[in-house]
Structures are given as C-alpha cells and as structure tokens.
Amino acid sequence: SPRALFYRISYGLLDAEIPMAVLVLPMIDAVASGVVTTVDLENDDDSVLVIHSLWGLGVLLVGGESAADAISCSKDEPPAVIRRRVATKSVRMVAGPPGRGQLAEVAAADRHRISLDDHQALALAGLCRRAEDFWGRPLDIEWCLDRQGRMLLLQARPLALAADRRDRGEGRAEEPEVSGPVLLAGGERAAPGIGSGRVFLIPPGSGPDAVPAGAVLVCRDTPPALVMIMDRLEAVVADRGSVAGHFASVAREFGVPVLVNTGEATSRLAHGQLVTVDVDHLKVHEEASVPRPAGTKGKPARFADSPYLRKLKYIIDFISPLALVDPQSPSFVPESCRSLHDLIRFTHEKAMSEMFSIGDRRSTGRGSRRLVSDLPLTVHILDVGGGLLESAGPGPEISVDDIRSRPFRALWQGLAHPDIDWAGHGHFDWKTFDTVAIAGGVAPRESAALATYAVVSEDYFNLNMRFGYHFAVVDALCGPRNAVNYIALRFAGGGGDFSGRSARITFLAEVLGRLGFAVQVRGDLLDARVSGLDVPEMEKTLDMLGRLLGATRLLDMVLRDSDPVAGFVADFFAGRYSFSSSGSRSAGEPGDGSDNGGL
C-alpha cells in the first residue's frame, strides 16, 4: 500500500531487507477488540498500561475513525484497574463476507456501556505485561475477545515514545506552555509536541495530496492514509481519532504532534488561520511564538536526520565523488576508481578513445576519420550509417564535402561562417591562457586529449566539442518527421573567471531563447533544447547555433557582469560575430570593452 511504502522508504529499508511473508489468518468474529499500549502515553507513565477497547472488530479504532473506551491498569502483581473512561460507541465493525467487514449499529444499551469488564481487562493486562517482559521494551499490541470468551493477542510492535526520540537527540525536552489566545481546548494527546503553521482543511473531493508542506492539518478523522503526507505536517488536530490508531503510532515515531477527539476542531478552526498546536497541554492557540528550550533541535530533525537520509548520506560517498578527472594522468586507471561516478567517467573516456582510435589502426574502411578543414579544430568523425558519402573513400582523412549528414553540415556551415574570426585575439597576456589562444580559443591540433569528436548518420549527429577550457555537446536529429526532430545543447566551463563565465552564459541564454530554445541555466552550466521543427528550420537553427558557438569561444575571457549583454545580443543578430577579437565594437559604445582590449 502507499502508506507501507512511505513507511519503508522513510526508514531507508531496501527491498532486499524486507522479505515478505504470506500470512493465512482466520477472521475472528470478535465481541470486542482494540489496542493496548504498555505505557500510559497521555501521562508518560511506564508503570501503567492502557487498554483501548470498542465493540466488534478493531478496524475503526486502528483507522482513527472512532473513539474507544480507555481502561488504565497498573503493572503491579496482581494488576489493578486504576481508572476507566467510557466513550460513545454508536457503530461497530462486524465480520461480513470473507475477507471483509461491515458496519452495524451498536445497540442503544451498549453505546455508553464499557466494552470490557474488570475481569476481562485484568486478564488482558496480564497477557500484555508478559509480552512486554518477553520483548524487553514497551509495545503496541492489537487484541480481540472472541465469542467463546478467549482473549487473543493478534500482533505487537515496538511502541514509539517521546523519551526514545529525546535519547536519540531528535525530540524535545519538556517544553513550557504556549502563551496566547486559546482557540480550542481539550481532546487527547495522541502524539506529543508543539507545532505551528496555517490550518489546512482538505476540500471536499480532494485527498491527502492536496495538503501543502508546513500545514497544520485539521480533519474529522485520522485515517492511515495520512501517513503518506507525514513529512509535510507541522501538527494534526482531529474531531475524532484514537490515541491507539495507526496514524497516531507513526506520528509518534516521526515526532509530529497529534491532538485527537477534540470534538469541534473542524468547526472552530478556520482554513488558512495561523495557529500553534500545544498537544502537551491540549490547546490550540491563535498565532503564537513557540517556546524552545536552549539546545533542542525542534522540528527540522524529524526528517532531516531520518534513517532514509542517513542511508542516502552513507551511500552517496560511493556514488557521487569524482577523483578521475585528467585522462592523461598516470592515475587514470581502473584501480583508482572509488565511486560509481569514477567508473562511469573511466568507461566513457576509454570507450570514446577506443571508438575514435580504431581509424588510426589502419583498419581500412572502419573507425573514425580526421576532418580536414580551415578551422583550427581537430575533429574525429565516426560514421554509424549514411553519414558520409560513398565518394569519401577508405582513407584516414575526409573533408566537409565528404559528409552527407544533413544536421552536421548545417552546424559546420555556421562554425565556418566567413565573418567569424578564428585567428584574431584581444590584447591579453596569452601566456596566462597557455596554448589555447595560439589555437584560436580551441585545443591545439596536436592535443589528442582535447580533440573534438562527432558521431554522424544521414539525419543525426552528436558532437563533443572542446573549446579550450570549456565544453559543448550538441545532439541533433533532423529528418522528415517533424515531431521527432530536435536540437539539444549542453555548454559548460570556461577559461575566464566566474564573472566572465556567468556573463557569457547569460549572453548564450538570451540568444538561444530568441532562436526558440527552451533554456535552463545553473551557475556556468547551460542546457538548451528545441524540437518539432521541419528540416529547413532545423538547418537554419543549426547554422545559427554554429555561428553562436564560434563567436563566443573566448567571450568569457573579456566579458564581465557589468558589461551590458543586450548589446552583444544585438550585435550577434546584426551579423557581427567577432566578439573575441579587437575592434568588433566601436569605441565609446556601452560595453565597448576598452579596458579589455576592445571587444
């Protein structure tokens, strides 16, 4: 069930850790049923156990749909009944068709009569005390009394206590009473604590998913389905419900305050009203500050330090860290892999290297070919079917004229636009930027580690392009079916400082947005995508994308946050592409870059 999955995930339990048993159990036609807590939760007294009891099957009690009689018994030998509280019980669940129960009215004479007499209560108390002694800790025990007068224990589970949470540093110390106007008083303490937030009443026809994070949920009942939204709740106030219900039990484990059996919460508290729920003192206050003793963690620890997150923090060290960064390093070997990220990085790098080096082994007609062009780029082309013309022949080198791939040719046309200056540079101390500037802002030809790789077919290409210190990946499908055509771009890194890289990303995002791309930016990482275009529009967009990549290869080294990006965007769409060389903008214009060698 969804609530079982939430519970399992919240505790960080893997599928392999919870082998499922198939239990075959008889349906007992019970006279009375309920739950025993071997600690008095309302009074935090471990010398007393409390029997919660109602007529018929215990489904209504566990589901938080009905109040129940409460019989408190001492754990002395022999046990004794200390006090009784009789609830009004107008309906009961009885055994119906196989596997199901059905509602029935409680006889008028029984509605205000206690559902267990003292003799039955003391017999049950003795059984539950023995169970607690056997397990060595407080328990939450479901029980029933059958029509033969036998008292049966159905199931037991550890009982979550506020003291347990305090011992783990997750809960709160004893908190002072909240001050402020009282909107509601009374009820029963199902799960202790204090919570503040805005009242949320689930609208008719809606379910728990409608409840927002940080809400104080006000409801008629506390069904188990509410467990699924436990992490969103600051507190819960219910007209009815049970201290011994399933929801209350889980709420105690997660430290969410729950006040039940108030009788009138849904009519007294208004939707959207800011309130503070003080379950310890059975009160709901109008907007009030929550007193917190010094040194207590309060609510954030409920889920921030949950078993689920603790397990994630443990396993993330074996997944996320990246140690294998430089493919040319002697330590770039399988033995250096320390995480899943390292394994993926290593296998990807070696696969790419292997795939594109096949052609260097004189395997005629197979593997990658080197693209010979006037651009200062070392490009290896791998044809996966129809990407090259038959006239390309078997040699190790090809020219642009040998390429059939429609989308690749369109992008290359933009990169090779005559107004893009691949040789000019601004007035920089180029030694600072190594040999990158010598190669026009891209990796030098002799650097195999920084080469550009392309996988091509007739209507598809994937290009991994390294422009010096930054990296661009272009992936495109350009065929007759407009619905599946797309262009995807990822752009990251740079040789300039963060200010320059951020400014260039802003420029790229502006231009790509005007070209029809959906753009997402995170720091100096940009992802962009456009889809659904016909072939002519795809080719036109790829041409413009090629111009953009060529024009901005060194822009991060000269651009700053203070430079008006709008002027560069206007230049680009006016056909002025040489941003990385001097003289591309007239002196005195806004953002003319006069202290950067003139843009």
Coordinates of C-alpha atoms in Angstrom, one line a residue:
S1 CA 0.0 0.0 0.0
P2 CA 1.2 3.6 -0.4
R3 CA 1.4 4.2 3.3
A4 CA 3.5 1.0 3.7
L5 CA 5.9 2.2 1.0
F6 CA 6.2 5.6 2.7
Y7 CA 7.0 4.0 6.0
R8 CA 9.6 1.7 4.4
I9 CA 11.2 4.5 2.4
S10 CA 11.3 6.8 5.4
Y11 CA 13.2 4.2 7.4
G12 CA 15.7 3.6 4.5
L13 CA 14.7 -0.1 4.1
L14 CA 15.7 -1.7 0.8
D15 CA 13.5 -4.3 -1.0
A16 CA 16.1 -7.0 -0.1
E17 CA 15.9 -6.1 3.5
I18 CA 12.1 -6.8 3.9
P19 CA 11.3 -10.3 2.6
M20 CA 7.5 -10.5 2.6
A21 CA 5.7 -13.3 4.4
V22 CA 2.3 -14.6 3.3
L23 CA 0.2 -15.0 6.4
V24 CA -3.0 -17.0 6.4
L25 CA -5.1 -15.9 9.4
P26 CA -8.6 -16.7 10.4
M27 CA -11.1 -13.8 10.6
I28 CA -12.2 -13.8 14.3
D29 CA -15.8 -12.7 14.9
A30 CA -14.9 -10.5 17.9
V31 CA -17.2 -9.3 20.6
A32 CA -14.7 -6.6 21.4
S33 CA -11.3 -5.5 20.0
G34 CA -8.7 -2.8 20.4
V35 CA -5.1 -1.8 21.2
V36 CA -3.1 -1.9 24.3
T37 CA -0.2 0.5 24.9
T38 CA 2.0 -0.9 27.6
V39 CA 2.9 2.7 28.6
D40 CA 0.4 5.4 29.5
L41 CA 1.2 7.8 26.6
E42 CA -1.0 10.7 27.8
N43 CA 0.7 10.8 31.2
D44 CA 4.1 9.5 30.1
D45 CA 3.9 6.8 32.8
D46 CA 5.6 3.5 32.2
S47 CA 4.1 1.9 35.4
V48 CA 0.7 1.9 33.8
L49 CA -0.7 0.2 30.7
V50 CA -3.8 1.4 28.8
I51 CA -6.4 -0.8 27.1
H52 CA -8.3 0.9 24.3
S53 CA -11.4 -1.1 23.5
L54 CA -14.6 -0.9 21.4
W55 CA -17.3 -3.3 20.3
G56 CA -16.7 -5.6 17.3
L57 CA -13.6 -5.6 15.1
G58 CA -10.8 -3.1 15.9
V59 CA -10.7 -1.6 12.4
L60 CA -12.4 1.6 13.3
L61 CA -10.0 2.2 16.2
V62 CA -6.8 1.4 14.3
G63 CA -8.1 3.5 11.4
G64 CA -8.7 6.5 13.6
E65 CA -12.4 6.6 12.8
S66 CA -13.8 6.0 16.3
A67 CA -13.1 6.9 19.9
A68 CA -12.7 3.9 22.2
D69 CA -13.1 3.1 25.9
A70 CA -9.8 3.5 27.8
I71 CA -9.0 1.3 30.8
S72 CA -5.8 2.1 32.7
C73 CA -4.3 -0.8 34.7
S74 CA -1.3 -0.9 37.0
K75 CA 1.6 -3.3 36.1
D76 CA 1.7 -4.5 39.7
E77 CA 1.4 -8.2 40.6
P78 CA -1.5 -8.7 40.6
P79 CA -2.6 -5.8 38.3
A80 CA -5.4 -3.5 39.2
V81 CA -7.8 -1.2 37.3
I82 CA -6.9 2.4 38.1
R83 CA -9.4 4.3 36.0
R84 CA -11.9 4.0 33.2
R85 CA -13.1 6.3 30.5
V86 CA -16.2 5.3 28.6
A87 CA -16.6 6.5 25.0
T88 CA -19.8 6.8 23.0
K89 CA -19.8 3.9 20.6
S90 CA -22.6 4.2 18.0
V91 CA -21.3 1.9 15.3
R92 CA -19.2 -1.2 15.2
M93 CA -17.4 -3.3 12.5
V94 CA -18.5 -6.9 12.4
A95 CA -17.4 -9.9 10.3
G96 CA -19.0 -9.9 6.9
P97 CA -18.3 -11.6 3.6
P98 CA -14.9 -13.5 3.5
G99 CA -12.0 -11.0 3.9
R100 CA -14.3 -8.0 4.6
G101 CA -16.1 -6.4 7.5
Q102 CA -19.4 -4.5 7.5
L103 CA -20.7 -1.7 9.7
A104 CA -23.5 -2.3 12.1
E105 CA -25.3 -0.1 14.7
V106 CA -24.4 -0.6 18.3
A107 CA -27.5 -1.5 20.5
A108 CA -28.7 1.5 22.4
A109 CA -28.0 -0.2 25.7
D110 CA -24.3 -0.8 24.8
R111 CA -23.5 2.6 23.4
H112 CA -22.5 4.1 26.7
R113 CA -21.5 0.8 28.4
I114 CA -17.9 -0.1 28.8
S115 CA -16.8 -2.8 26.3
L116 CA -14.6 -4.8 28.8
D117 CA -15.5 -5.7 32.4
D118 CA -12.7 -5.6 35.0
H119 CA -12.1 -9.3 35.0
Q120 CA -11.6 -9.3 31.2
A121 CA -9.4 -6.1 31.4
L122 CA -7.2 -7.6 34.1
A123 CA -6.7 -10.9 32.1
L124 CA -5.7 -8.9 29.1
A125 CA -3.4 -6.7 31.2
G126 CA -1.6 -9.8 32.4
L127 CA -1.0 -11.1 28.9
C128 CA 0.3 -7.8 27.7
R129 CA 2.6 -7.4 30.6
R130 CA 4.1 -10.8 29.9
A131 CA 4.6 -9.9 26.2
E132 CA 6.4 -6.7 27.3
D133 CA 8.7 -8.6 29.6
F134 CA 9.5 -11.1 26.8
W135 CA 10.4 -8.4 24.3
G136 CA 12.1 -6.2 26.8
R137 CA 10.5 -2.9 25.7
P138 CA 7.2 -1.1 25.5
L139 CA 4.7 -2.5 23.0
D140 CA 1.7 -1.5 20.9
I141 CA -0.5 -4.7 21.0
E142 CA -3.7 -5.4 19.0
W143 CA -6.1 -7.8 20.7
C144 CA -9.6 -9.2 20.5
L145 CA -12.1 -11.1 22.6
D146 CA -13.9 -13.8 20.7
R147 CA -17.4 -15.1 21.2
Q148 CA -16.0 -18.1 23.2
G149 CA -14.6 -15.7 25.8
R150 CA -11.0 -16.2 24.7
M151 CA -8.6 -13.2 24.9
L152 CA -6.3 -13.3 21.9
L153 CA -3.2 -11.2 21.1
L154 CA -3.2 -10.5 17.3
Q155 CA 0.0 -8.6 16.7
A156 CA 2.6 -6.5 18.5
R157 CA 5.0 -3.8 17.5
P158 CA 7.5 -1.6 19.4
L159 CA 5.9 1.5 20.9
A160 CA 7.5 4.8 19.9
L161 CA 7.9 7.1 22.8
A162 CA 9.0 10.7 23.2
A163 CA 11.7 9.6 25.6
D164 CA 13.2 7.4 22.8
R165 CA 13.4 10.4 20.5
R166 CA 15.0 12.6 23.2
D167 CA 17.6 9.9 23.8
R168 CA 18.5 10.0 20.1
G169 CA 18.6 13.8 20.1
E170 CA 15.6 14.1 17.8
G171 CA 12.9 15.2 20.0
R172 CA 12.4 18.0 22.5
A173 CA 12.9 18.4 26.2
E174 CA 9.9 19.3 28.3
E175 CA 8.5 22.5 26.8
P176 CA 6.8 25.3 28.6
E177 CA 3.2 26.1 27.9
V178 CA 2.5 28.3 24.9
S179 CA 1.0 31.7 25.7
G180 CA -1.6 33.5 23.6
P181 CA -5.3 33.4 23.0
V182 CA -6.8 29.9 23.1
L183 CA -8.9 28.9 20.2
L184 CA -9.6 25.3 21.2
A185 CA -9.0 23.3 24.4
G186 CA -9.5 19.6 25.2
G187 CA -9.0 16.3 23.4
E188 CA -6.5 13.6 23.8
R189 CA -2.7 13.6 23.3
A190 CA -2.1 11.1 20.5
A191 CA 1.5 12.3 19.8
P192 CA 3.2 14.9 22.0
G193 CA 4.8 18.1 20.9
I194 CA 4.2 21.6 19.7
G195 CA 3.7 22.7 16.0
S196 CA 2.9 26.0 14.3
G197 CA 1.5 26.7 10.8
R198 CA -1.5 27.6 8.8
V199 CA -4.7 25.5 9.2
F200 CA -5.5 23.3 6.2
L201 CA -8.9 21.7 5.8
I202 CA -8.9 19.2 3.0
P203 CA -11.5 20.4 0.4
P204 CA -14.4 18.0 -0.4
G205 CA -13.4 15.7 -3.3
S206 CA -9.7 16.1 -2.6
G207 CA -7.3 13.7 -0.9
P208 CA -4.2 14.0 1.3
D209 CA -2.1 15.0 -1.7
A210 CA -3.8 18.5 -1.5
V211 CA -2.1 19.2 1.8
P212 CA 0.9 21.6 1.4
A213 CA 4.1 21.4 3.3
G214 CA 4.2 23.1 6.6
A215 CA 0.5 22.8 7.2
V216 CA -1.5 22.2 10.4
L217 CA -3.9 19.6 9.2
V218 CA -7.4 19.9 10.8
C219 CA -9.7 16.9 10.0
R220 CA -12.6 14.8 11.2
D221 CA -10.7 11.5 11.5
T222 CA -7.0 10.3 11.3
P223 CA -7.1 7.5 8.7
P224 CA -3.9 5.6 8.0
A225 CA -3.7 7.2 4.5
L226 CA -2.5 10.4 6.2
V227 CA 0.8 8.6 6.9
M228 CA 1.8 9.3 3.2
I229 CA 2.0 13.1 3.9
M230 CA 3.6 12.9 7.4
D231 CA 6.7 14.8 6.2
R232 CA 4.5 17.8 5.2
L233 CA 2.8 18.2 8.6
E234 CA 3.6 20.6 11.4
A235 CA 0.7 19.2 13.5
V236 CA -2.7 17.5 13.3
V237 CA -5.9 18.3 15.1
A238 CA -8.9 15.9 14.7
D239 CA -12.5 15.9 15.8
R240 CA -12.3 12.2 16.4
G241 CA -9.5 9.7 16.2
S242 CA -7.7 7.4 18.6
V243 CA -4.5 7.6 20.6
A244 CA -4.1 3.9 19.7
G245 CA -4.7 4.3 16.0
H246 CA -2.1 3.5 13.3
F247 CA -1.6 7.1 12.3
A248 CA -1.0 8.2 15.9
S249 CA 1.5 5.4 16.3
V250 CA 3.5 6.5 13.2
A251 CA 3.2 10.2 14.2
R252 CA 4.9 9.4 17.5
E253 CA 7.8 7.8 15.6
F254 CA 8.3 10.8 13.4
G255 CA 7.7 13.4 16.1
V256 CA 4.6 15.0 14.5
P257 CA 2.2 16.4 17.2
V258 CA -1.3 15.0 17.0
L259 CA -4.3 16.0 19.1
V260 CA -7.4 13.8 18.7
N261 CA -11.0 13.7 20.0
T262 CA -11.4 17.5 20.2
G263 CA -15.0 17.1 19.0
E264 CA -15.1 20.5 17.2
A265 CA -11.7 21.3 15.6
T266 CA -13.2 21.4 12.0
S267 CA -15.8 23.9 13.1
R268 CA -13.7 26.1 15.4
L269 CA -10.5 26.5 13.3
A270 CA -10.6 28.4 10.0
H271 CA -8.8 27.4 6.9
G272 CA -5.6 29.4 6.5
Q273 CA -5.6 30.6 10.1
L274 CA -2.2 30.8 11.7
V275 CA -2.1 28.6 14.8
T276 CA 0.1 26.9 17.3
V277 CA -0.9 23.4 18.5
D278 CA 0.3 22.6 22.0
V279 CA -0.6 18.9 22.3
D280 CA 1.1 18.6 25.7
H281 CA -1.4 21.0 27.2
L282 CA -4.3 20.0 25.0
K283 CA -4.7 23.5 23.5
V284 CA -4.7 25.2 20.1
H285 CA -3.6 28.9 20.3
E286 CA -4.0 31.8 17.9
E287 CA -0.8 32.8 16.2
A288 CA 1.9 32.5 18.9
S289 CA 5.6 32.0 19.2
V290 CA 6.8 28.5 20.1
P291 CA 9.0 28.3 23.2
R292 CA 12.0 26.2 22.6
P293 CA 14.4 25.3 25.4
A294 CA 18.0 26.1 24.6
G295 CA 19.9 23.3 22.9
T296 CA 16.9 21.5 21.4
K297 CA 16.7 20.8 17.7
G298 CA 13.0 21.1 17.2
K299 CA 11.1 20.0 14.1
P300 CA 13.8 20.0 11.4
A301 CA 15.4 16.9 12.8
R302 CA 12.2 14.9 12.3
F303 CA 13.1 14.2 8.7
A304 CA 16.5 15.9 8.1
D305 CA 18.1 13.2 10.2
S306 CA 15.7 10.3 9.2
P307 CA 17.0 6.8 8.7
Y308 CA 16.3 7.3 5.0
L309 CA 18.5 10.4 4.7
R310 CA 21.2 8.8 6.9
K311 CA 21.3 5.8 4.5
L312 CA 21.5 8.2 1.5
K313 CA 24.4 10.1 3.1
Y314 CA 26.2 6.9 3.5
I315 CA 25.8 5.5 0.0
I316 CA 26.3 8.9 -1.7
D317 CA 30.0 8.6 -0.9
F318 CA 30.2 5.6 -3.1
I319 CA 28.2 7.2 -5.9
S320 CA 28.9 10.9 -6.3
P321 CA 32.6 11.9 -5.7
L322 CA 34.8 12.2 -8.8
A323 CA 38.5 11.5 -8.5
L324 CA 39.4 10.6 -12.1
V325 CA 39.5 14.0 -13.8
D326 CA 42.5 14.1 -16.0
P327 CA 42.6 11.3 -18.7
Q328 CA 46.3 12.0 -19.2
S329 CA 47.2 11.4 -15.6
P330 CA 49.1 8.1 -14.7
S331 CA 46.4 7.6 -12.0
F332 CA 43.7 7.4 -14.7
V333 CA 43.4 3.6 -14.3
P334 CA 40.7 1.2 -13.1
E335 CA 42.4 0.7 -9.8
S336 CA 41.8 4.4 -9.0
C337 CA 38.0 4.2 -9.3
R338 CA 36.5 5.0 -5.9
S339 CA 32.9 5.7 -6.8
L340 CA 30.2 4.9 -9.4
H341 CA 31.0 8.4 -10.9
D342 CA 34.6 7.3 -11.3
L343 CA 33.5 4.1 -13.1
I344 CA 31.2 6.0 -15.5
R345 CA 33.9 8.6 -16.2
F346 CA 36.6 6.0 -16.8
T347 CA 34.5 3.8 -19.0
H348 CA 33.1 6.7 -21.0
E349 CA 36.6 8.2 -21.6
K350 CA 38.1 4.9 -22.6
A351 CA 35.1 4.0 -24.8
M352 CA 35.3 7.3 -26.6
S353 CA 39.1 6.9 -27.0
E354 CA 38.8 3.4 -28.3
M355 CA 35.9 4.2 -30.6
F356 CA 37.7 7.1 -32.3
S357 CA 41.1 5.4 -32.4
I358 CA 40.0 2.5 -34.5
G359 CA 40.7 4.5 -37.6
D360 CA 44.3 5.2 -36.5
R361 CA 45.0 1.4 -36.6
R362 CA 44.8 1.3 -40.4
S363 CA 41.6 -0.7 -40.3
T364 CA 40.6 0.3 -43.9
G365 CA 37.0 1.5 -44.2
R366 CA 36.3 1.3 -40.5
G367 CA 36.6 3.6 -37.5
S368 CA 36.9 7.4 -37.3
R369 CA 38.2 9.8 -39.9
R370 CA 40.0 13.0 -39.3
L371 CA 38.2 16.0 -40.7
V372 CA 40.5 18.3 -42.7
S373 CA 39.3 22.0 -42.7
D374 CA 40.5 25.6 -42.5
L375 CA 39.2 25.8 -38.9
P376 CA 41.7 25.3 -36.0
L377 CA 39.8 22.2 -34.9
T378 CA 40.9 18.6 -34.6
V379 CA 37.7 16.7 -35.4
H380 CA 37.3 12.9 -35.5
I381 CA 34.2 11.7 -37.4
L382 CA 32.7 8.3 -36.8
D383 CA 30.0 7.3 -39.3
V384 CA 27.4 5.0 -37.9
G385 CA 25.5 4.7 -41.2
G386 CA 24.9 7.1 -44.1
G387 CA 26.8 10.0 -42.5
L388 CA 29.5 10.0 -45.2
L389 CA 29.2 10.0 -49.0
E390 CA 30.4 6.9 -50.9
S391 CA 32.9 9.1 -52.6
A392 CA 34.7 9.7 -49.2
G393 CA 36.7 6.5 -49.9
P394 CA 38.6 4.5 -47.2
G395 CA 41.4 7.0 -46.3
P396 CA 42.0 8.3 -42.8
E397 CA 41.1 11.9 -43.7
I398 CA 38.0 13.5 -45.1
S399 CA 36.8 17.0 -46.0
V400 CA 33.5 18.7 -45.3
D401 CA 32.4 17.9 -48.9
D402 CA 32.6 14.1 -48.0
I403 CA 30.0 14.5 -45.3
R404 CA 26.4 13.6 -46.1
S405 CA 24.9 14.2 -42.5
R406 CA 22.4 17.0 -43.0
P407 CA 22.4 18.4 -39.4
F408 CA 26.2 18.2 -39.1
R409 CA 26.8 20.1 -42.3
A410 CA 24.3 22.8 -41.2
L411 CA 26.1 23.3 -37.9
W412 CA 29.5 23.3 -39.6
Q413 CA 28.3 25.9 -42.0
G414 CA 27.7 28.2 -39.1
L415 CA 31.0 27.4 -37.4
A416 CA 32.8 28.2 -40.7
H417 CA 30.9 31.5 -41.4
P418 CA 33.3 33.9 -43.1
D419 CA 32.5 36.7 -40.5
I420 CA 33.7 34.6 -37.6
D421 CA 37.4 35.4 -36.9
W422 CA 39.2 32.2 -35.9
A423 CA 42.6 33.9 -35.9
G424 CA 42.1 37.3 -34.2
H425 CA 42.5 37.7 -30.4
G426 CA 42.1 40.5 -27.9
H427 CA 45.0 42.1 -26.1
F428 CA 45.6 39.6 -23.3
D429 CA 48.5 38.2 -21.6
W430 CA 48.1 35.0 -23.6
K431 CA 50.7 33.1 -21.5
T432 CA 48.0 33.1 -18.8
F433 CA 45.9 31.0 -21.1
D434 CA 48.5 28.5 -22.2
T435 CA 48.4 27.4 -25.8
V436 CA 44.6 27.9 -26.0
A437 CA 44.9 31.3 -27.5
I438 CA 47.5 30.1 -30.0
A439 CA 44.9 27.8 -31.5
G440 CA 42.3 30.5 -31.7
G441 CA 40.4 29.6 -28.5
V442 CA 40.2 25.9 -29.0
A443 CA 42.5 23.0 -28.2
P444 CA 45.8 22.8 -30.2
R445 CA 45.7 20.4 -33.1
E446 CA 48.4 18.2 -31.5
S447 CA 46.3 17.6 -28.3
A448 CA 44.5 14.3 -28.8
A449 CA 43.1 14.6 -25.2
L450 CA 41.3 17.8 -26.2
A451 CA 40.1 16.8 -29.6
T452 CA 36.5 17.2 -30.9
Y453 CA 34.5 14.0 -31.6
A454 CA 31.4 13.6 -33.8
V455 CA 29.2 10.6 -34.4
V456 CA 27.1 11.1 -37.6
S457 CA 24.5 9.4 -39.7
E458 CA 22.4 10.8 -42.5
D459 CA 19.9 12.7 -40.3
Y460 CA 21.7 12.6 -36.9
F461 CA 24.9 13.8 -35.2
N462 CA 26.3 14.0 -31.7
L463 CA 29.2 16.5 -31.3
N464 CA 31.5 16.6 -28.3
M465 CA 33.4 19.9 -28.8
R466 CA 36.2 21.2 -26.6
F467 CA 36.8 24.9 -26.9
G468 CA 39.9 25.2 -24.8
Y469 CA 38.7 25.4 -21.3
H470 CA 35.0 24.9 -21.9
F471 CA 33.0 22.1 -23.3
A472 CA 30.0 21.9 -25.6
V473 CA 27.8 18.9 -26.6
V474 CA 25.4 19.2 -29.4
D475 CA 23.0 16.4 -30.2
A476 CA 20.5 16.7 -33.1
L477 CA 18.1 14.7 -35.2
C478 CA 16.9 16.3 -38.5
G479 CA 14.7 14.0 -40.6
P480 CA 11.4 14.0 -42.4
R481 CA 9.3 13.5 -39.2
N482 CA 9.0 17.0 -37.7
A483 CA 7.6 15.6 -34.4
V484 CA 10.8 13.8 -33.5
N485 CA 13.3 16.4 -34.7
Y486 CA 15.3 18.2 -32.0
I487 CA 18.5 20.0 -31.2
A488 CA 19.9 19.7 -27.7
L489 CA 22.9 21.7 -26.4
R490 CA 24.9 21.5 -23.2
F491 CA 27.6 24.2 -22.6
A492 CA 29.8 24.4 -19.5
G493 CA 33.1 25.7 -18.2
G494 CA 35.5 28.4 -19.5
G495 CA 38.9 29.9 -19.1
G496 CA 37.7 33.3 -17.6
D497 CA 36.8 33.9 -14.0
F498 CA 33.3 33.1 -12.7
S499 CA 32.1 36.6 -13.6
G500 CA 33.1 36.2 -17.2
R501 CA 31.7 32.7 -17.4
S502 CA 28.4 33.8 -15.9
A503 CA 28.1 36.8 -18.3
R504 CA 28.8 34.5 -21.3
I505 CA 26.1 32.0 -20.1
T506 CA 23.7 34.9 -19.8
F507 CA 24.5 36.0 -23.4
L508 CA 24.1 32.5 -24.7
A509 CA 20.8 32.1 -22.9
E510 CA 19.5 35.3 -24.4
V511 CA 20.5 34.4 -27.9
L512 CA 19.2 30.8 -27.6
G513 CA 15.9 32.0 -26.2
R514 CA 15.4 34.2 -29.3
L515 CA 16.3 31.3 -31.5
G516 CA 13.4 29.3 -30.0
F517 CA 15.3 27.1 -27.5
A518 CA 14.0 26.3 -24.0
V519 CA 17.0 27.2 -21.8
Q520 CA 17.9 26.1 -18.3
V521 CA 20.9 27.7 -16.5
R522 CA 22.6 26.5 -13.3
G523 CA 25.8 28.5 -12.5
D524 CA 28.0 28.3 -15.5
L525 CA 26.2 25.2 -16.9
L526 CA 23.6 25.7 -19.7
D527 CA 21.2 23.2 -21.1
A528 CA 19.0 24.2 -24.1
R529 CA 16.6 22.3 -26.4
V530 CA 14.3 23.0 -29.3
S531 CA 12.1 20.4 -31.0
G532 CA 9.4 19.8 -33.6
L533 CA 10.9 21.9 -36.4
D534 CA 10.8 20.9 -40.1
V535 CA 14.1 20.3 -42.0
P536 CA 14.6 23.8 -43.4
E537 CA 14.0 25.4 -39.9
M538 CA 16.3 22.8 -38.3
E539 CA 19.1 23.6 -40.8
K540 CA 18.7 27.3 -40.2
T541 CA 18.7 26.9 -36.4
L542 CA 21.8 24.7 -36.5
D543 CA 23.6 27.2 -38.8
M544 CA 22.9 30.0 -36.2
L545 CA 24.0 27.7 -33.4
G546 CA 27.3 27.1 -35.2
R547 CA 27.8 30.8 -35.5
L548 CA 27.0 31.3 -31.8
L549 CA 29.5 28.6 -30.7
G550 CA 32.2 30.0 -32.9
A551 CA 31.6 33.6 -31.9
T552 CA 31.6 33.1 -28.2
R553 CA 34.5 30.7 -27.7
L554 CA 36.7 33.2 -25.8
L555 CA 34.0 35.7 -24.7
D556 CA 34.3 34.7 -21.1
M557 CA 37.9 36.0 -21.0
V558 CA 36.8 39.5 -22.0
L559 CA 33.2 39.8 -20.7
R560 CA 32.2 40.9 -17.2
D561 CA 29.0 41.0 -15.3
S562 CA 29.0 44.8 -15.6
D563 CA 29.0 44.7 -19.4
P564 CA 25.5 45.1 -21.0
V565 CA 24.8 41.7 -22.5
A566 CA 22.0 43.2 -24.6
G567 CA 24.5 45.0 -26.8
F568 CA 26.3 41.7 -27.6
V569 CA 23.0 40.1 -28.4
A570 CA 22.1 42.9 -30.8
D571 CA 25.5 42.6 -32.4
F572 CA 25.0 38.9 -32.9
F573 CA 21.7 39.2 -34.7
A574 CA 23.1 42.0 -36.7
G575 CA 25.8 39.6 -38.1
R576 CA 28.7 41.0 -36.0
Y577 CA 30.3 37.8 -34.7
S578 CA 34.0 38.6 -33.8
F579 CA 33.4 39.3 -30.1
S580 CA 36.7 37.7 -29.1
S581 CA 38.9 39.9 -31.3
S582 CA 39.7 43.6 -31.1
G583 CA 37.6 46.2 -32.9
S584 CA 34.4 44.3 -33.1
R585 CA 32.5 47.1 -31.4
S586 CA 33.1 50.8 -31.9
A587 CA 34.8 52.8 -29.1
G588 CA 32.5 54.6 -26.7
E589 CA 29.6 52.2 -27.1
P590 CA 28.2 50.8 -23.9
G591 CA 30.2 47.7 -23.1
D592 CA 32.9 48.5 -25.7
G593 CA 35.4 46.6 -23.6
S594 CA 38.0 49.4 -23.8
D595 CA 39.9 48.0 -20.8
N596 CA 39.7 44.5 -22.2
G597 CA 41.5 45.2 -25.4
G598 CA 38.3 46.4 -27.1
L599 CA 35.6 44.0 -28.0

